[in-house]
């Protein structure tokens, strides 16, 4: 199967191809080949370092969508034990685009809620590419209520391009399902730790995307609208998405600056998919630290602070 | 994206502006064409019928202030939280600069942002009422709209009032990026707090209501009404059509279709909205804050001194 190559990594991919071709040659018969390979390898690393030290917002969006990037279920597999997956919304269906489970992180019993993207096309078709239907949000809300009733902290993983915009999604109340998640999540009497691992697309991400801590991976994004859709509206041209991505202030760093995110988890050169276990390990440490700090607070204080946190977001001038 | 669809559809259309609102009043005597039945109407005639076409029942758009005036007891409205203005936090200049859109919207509407809120009574019931004005950047929700809506719910909770929101919106205001998206969570959280305080919230969805506003405070009401013909949804019709790659069924996302799908309680004509909202408030307002049924003119069912 052909490797997935991001647009901006094309020069890197070309070098790596050359390198692979050289490696297939008989080194013993051409002594200078080894030196050439070593030089090329150094060049690849230099180029990668250069590319990743200056990633544009649009390039980060591409990294966040990389098919090899660790997904919700990968973090669950790396970090959690005793997993009991919670399936279905008890009203209509089990939406594969949303993952919910009882799980244990280093002895901490929690409820996990995450957008469920796959790595392969087959997985993604079954999971609607991680874009939940109303029943997916109702499944998430069911998990939130369960967490609330039994005092289990909630850990969410954001990775969606957005809520599914189909005919039946509308007819079954997509807006209602999302709004109910927002209302419920604002009022659960347990700590809520949110991790942006990939895409944070609009209302579909927000439905499980706010709480007491927001941890963002370095190349994850979170945005009010996709850069492509924004470009379509502003310029009637989706190809101008790079400009829109920059204008929307959607990177982890932007969110940290605006006081929406609390911390950013650095990614290895080339993105989280190059060292998924290392990244997952670090994410696990950050979640555990946040959970431990939040568990010190009583639930009234927790709720009050969550509300104040939300109310503090917004920029305007007030005159009287 | 809803905003896009709606701006497109709106090109070349005019707003109804009634006299008495203090904004850009059209002179009485202007003739206009009903977009639905295509009949020529006398502006004065349209206004006398709450901007509803007397021939086909088409509901013309109304500015926020007129919507509030049509709903609350005459003279009871007092604006709250005035003087909030967007600071263009992202210095958003892709496409049309946000600062100039804001300036233009302020000039044409005489408002400082898309939401107007205040205290009022409806048939004597104390409420905080809010309305969104579609002329102001598609009544999209940015920091100011979100702040006003949240404060409206908070004031109602503090003062033991009900909340009535008249909602039209293209969705979140993308020019404020994530600050705008987070207003969805903020307004939903404020509505949830009101709900937990045992106070009622009624929303009236009018044409058009889409995106992040539908998916937050608009549909969290205890009772949801909608105006006849209002288009309401999360994703705009064009996006849905592109997604499913076939044409949409007739009546898709209309108020009537939402009622039949169980998403709203009732399609209420503009002329009846005040009495319907008042009736609901009569049922849901806490006993110590409610106006007794028929307080004005109906004899009490219990004899004097009986328990009420
Ligand atoms: Zn007509």
Short mmCIF file of N, CA, C and O in Angstrom, two decimals, chain A residues 158 194 196 198-203 205-210 214 216 220-225 248-252 255 258 260, chain B residues 177-178 181-182:
data_model
loop_
_atom_site.label_atom_id
_atom_site.label_comp_id
_atom_site.label_asym_id
_atom_site.label_seq_id
_atom_site.Cartn_x
_atom_site.Cartn_y
_atom_site.Cartn_z
N UNK A 158 -10.74 14.45 21.63
CA UNK A 158 -11.36 15.14 20.49
C UNK A 158 -10.65 14.76 19.20
O UNK A 158 -9.43 14.91 19.08
N UNK A 194 -10.25 17.17 29.05
CA UNK A 194 -10.41 17.07 27.60
C UNK A 194 -9.04 17.05 26.94
O UNK A 194 -8.18 17.86 27.29
N UNK A 196 -7.28 17.25 23.19
CA UNK A 196 -7.37 17.43 21.73
C UNK A 196 -6.26 16.63 21.09
O UNK A 196 -5.09 16.98 21.20
N UNK A 198 -6.42 15.34 17.71
CA UNK A 198 -6.34 15.48 16.25
C UNK A 198 -7.16 16.65 15.80
O UNK A 198 -6.82 17.80 16.06
N UNK A 199 -8.30 16.35 15.15
CA UNK A 199 -9.16 17.43 14.68
C UNK A 199 -10.16 17.83 15.76
O UNK A 199 -10.75 16.98 16.41
N UNK A 200 -10.37 19.12 15.87
CA UNK A 200 -11.41 19.64 16.76
C UNK A 200 -12.36 20.47 15.93
O UNK A 200 -12.29 21.69 15.92
N UNK A 201 -13.25 19.79 15.23
CA UNK A 201 -14.11 20.47 14.27
C UNK A 201 -15.43 20.93 14.86
O UNK A 201 -16.34 20.15 15.07
N UNK A 202 -15.49 22.20 15.18
CA UNK A 202 -16.75 22.90 15.43
C UNK A 202 -17.63 22.27 16.52
O UNK A 202 -17.12 21.70 17.48
N UNK A 203 -18.94 22.41 16.38
CA UNK A 203 -19.88 21.96 17.41
C UNK A 203 -19.78 20.47 17.72
O UNK A 203 -20.02 20.06 18.85
N UNK A 205 -17.12 18.77 17.89
CA UNK A 205 -16.01 18.59 18.84
C UNK A 205 -16.41 19.16 20.20
O UNK A 205 -16.19 18.54 21.24
N UNK A 206 -17.01 20.34 20.17
CA UNK A 206 -17.37 21.03 21.42
C UNK A 206 -18.32 20.21 22.30
O UNK A 206 -18.27 20.30 23.53
N UNK A 207 -19.17 19.40 21.67
CA UNK A 207 -20.16 18.61 22.42
C UNK A 207 -19.49 17.79 23.52
O UNK A 207 -20.10 17.53 24.56
N UNK A 208 -18.23 17.36 23.29
CA UNK A 208 -17.49 16.65 24.33
C UNK A 208 -16.17 17.39 24.61
O UNK A 208 -15.23 16.81 25.13
N UNK A 209 -16.14 18.68 24.24
CA UNK A 209 -14.85 19.37 24.17
C UNK A 209 -14.60 20.52 25.12
O UNK A 209 -13.81 21.40 24.80
N UNK A 210 -15.27 20.56 26.26
CA UNK A 210 -14.90 21.56 27.26
C UNK A 210 -15.08 20.93 28.63
O UNK A 210 -15.76 19.93 28.79
N UNK A 214 -8.17 21.59 29.48
CA UNK A 214 -8.04 21.26 28.06
C UNK A 214 -6.56 21.09 27.73
O UNK A 214 -5.79 22.04 27.83
N UNK A 216 -3.95 20.09 24.82
CA UNK A 216 -3.89 19.99 23.36
C UNK A 216 -2.56 19.38 22.92
O UNK A 216 -1.50 19.79 23.40
N UNK A 220 -2.53 19.30 17.12
CA UNK A 220 -3.99 19.18 17.06
C UNK A 220 -4.56 20.57 16.82
O UNK A 220 -3.92 21.57 17.15
N UNK A 221 -5.75 20.63 16.25
CA UNK A 221 -6.39 21.94 16.10
C UNK A 221 -7.80 21.88 16.66
O UNK A 221 -8.36 20.81 16.90
N UNK A 222 -8.36 23.05 16.90
CA UNK A 222 -9.72 23.17 17.44
C UNK A 222 -10.26 24.45 16.82
O UNK A 222 -9.66 25.51 16.96
N UNK A 223 -11.38 24.34 16.10
CA UNK A 223 -11.81 25.50 15.33
C UNK A 223 -13.32 25.62 15.22
O UNK A 223 -14.04 24.61 15.24
N UNK A 224 -13.78 26.84 15.08
CA UNK A 224 -15.20 27.13 14.96
C UNK A 224 -15.74 26.63 13.62
O UNK A 224 -16.91 26.33 13.48
N UNK A 225 -14.86 26.51 12.63
CA UNK A 225 -15.27 26.08 11.29
C UNK A 225 -14.04 25.51 10.61
O UNK A 225 -12.92 25.89 10.94
N UNK A 248 -8.08 31.86 11.48
CA UNK A 248 -9.01 31.35 12.49
C UNK A 248 -8.39 31.14 13.87
O UNK A 248 -9.11 30.89 14.84
N UNK A 249 -7.07 31.25 13.98
CA UNK A 249 -6.38 31.05 15.26
C UNK A 249 -6.79 29.72 15.88
O UNK A 249 -7.35 29.68 16.98
N UNK A 250 -6.49 28.63 15.17
CA UNK A 250 -7.00 27.32 15.57
C UNK A 250 -5.95 26.37 16.12
O UNK A 250 -6.25 25.23 16.46
N UNK A 251 -4.68 26.82 16.20
CA UNK A 251 -3.64 25.90 16.66
C UNK A 251 -3.64 25.79 18.19
O UNK A 251 -4.21 26.63 18.89
N UNK A 252 -2.96 24.76 18.68
CA UNK A 252 -2.85 24.55 20.13
C UNK A 252 -2.26 25.78 20.80
O UNK A 252 -2.72 26.21 21.86
N UNK A 255 -4.77 28.54 21.10
CA UNK A 255 -5.74 28.26 22.16
C UNK A 255 -5.15 28.53 23.54
O UNK A 255 -5.84 29.00 24.44
N UNK A 258 -5.13 32.23 24.04
CA UNK A 258 -6.46 32.80 24.30
C UNK A 258 -7.04 32.35 25.63
O UNK A 258 -8.15 32.72 25.99
N UNK A 260 -7.96 29.32 26.36
CA UNK A 260 -8.95 28.24 26.20
C UNK A 260 -8.30 26.90 26.54
O UNK A 260 -8.90 26.07 27.22
N UNK B 177 -13.41 33.16 15.73
CA UNK B 177 -12.76 31.87 15.92
C UNK B 177 -13.29 31.08 17.11
O UNK B 177 -14.50 31.02 17.35
N UNK B 178 -12.37 30.48 17.86
CA UNK B 178 -12.74 29.62 18.99
C UNK B 178 -13.47 30.38 20.10
O UNK B 178 -14.24 29.79 20.85
N UNK B 181 -16.94 29.83 19.14
CA UNK B 181 -17.43 28.46 19.37
C UNK B 181 -17.74 28.23 20.85
O UNK B 181 -18.74 27.62 21.21
N UNK B 182 -16.86 28.74 21.71
CA UNK B 182 -17.04 28.51 23.14
C UNK B 182 -18.29 29.20 23.70
O UNK B 182 -18.76 28.85 24.79
#
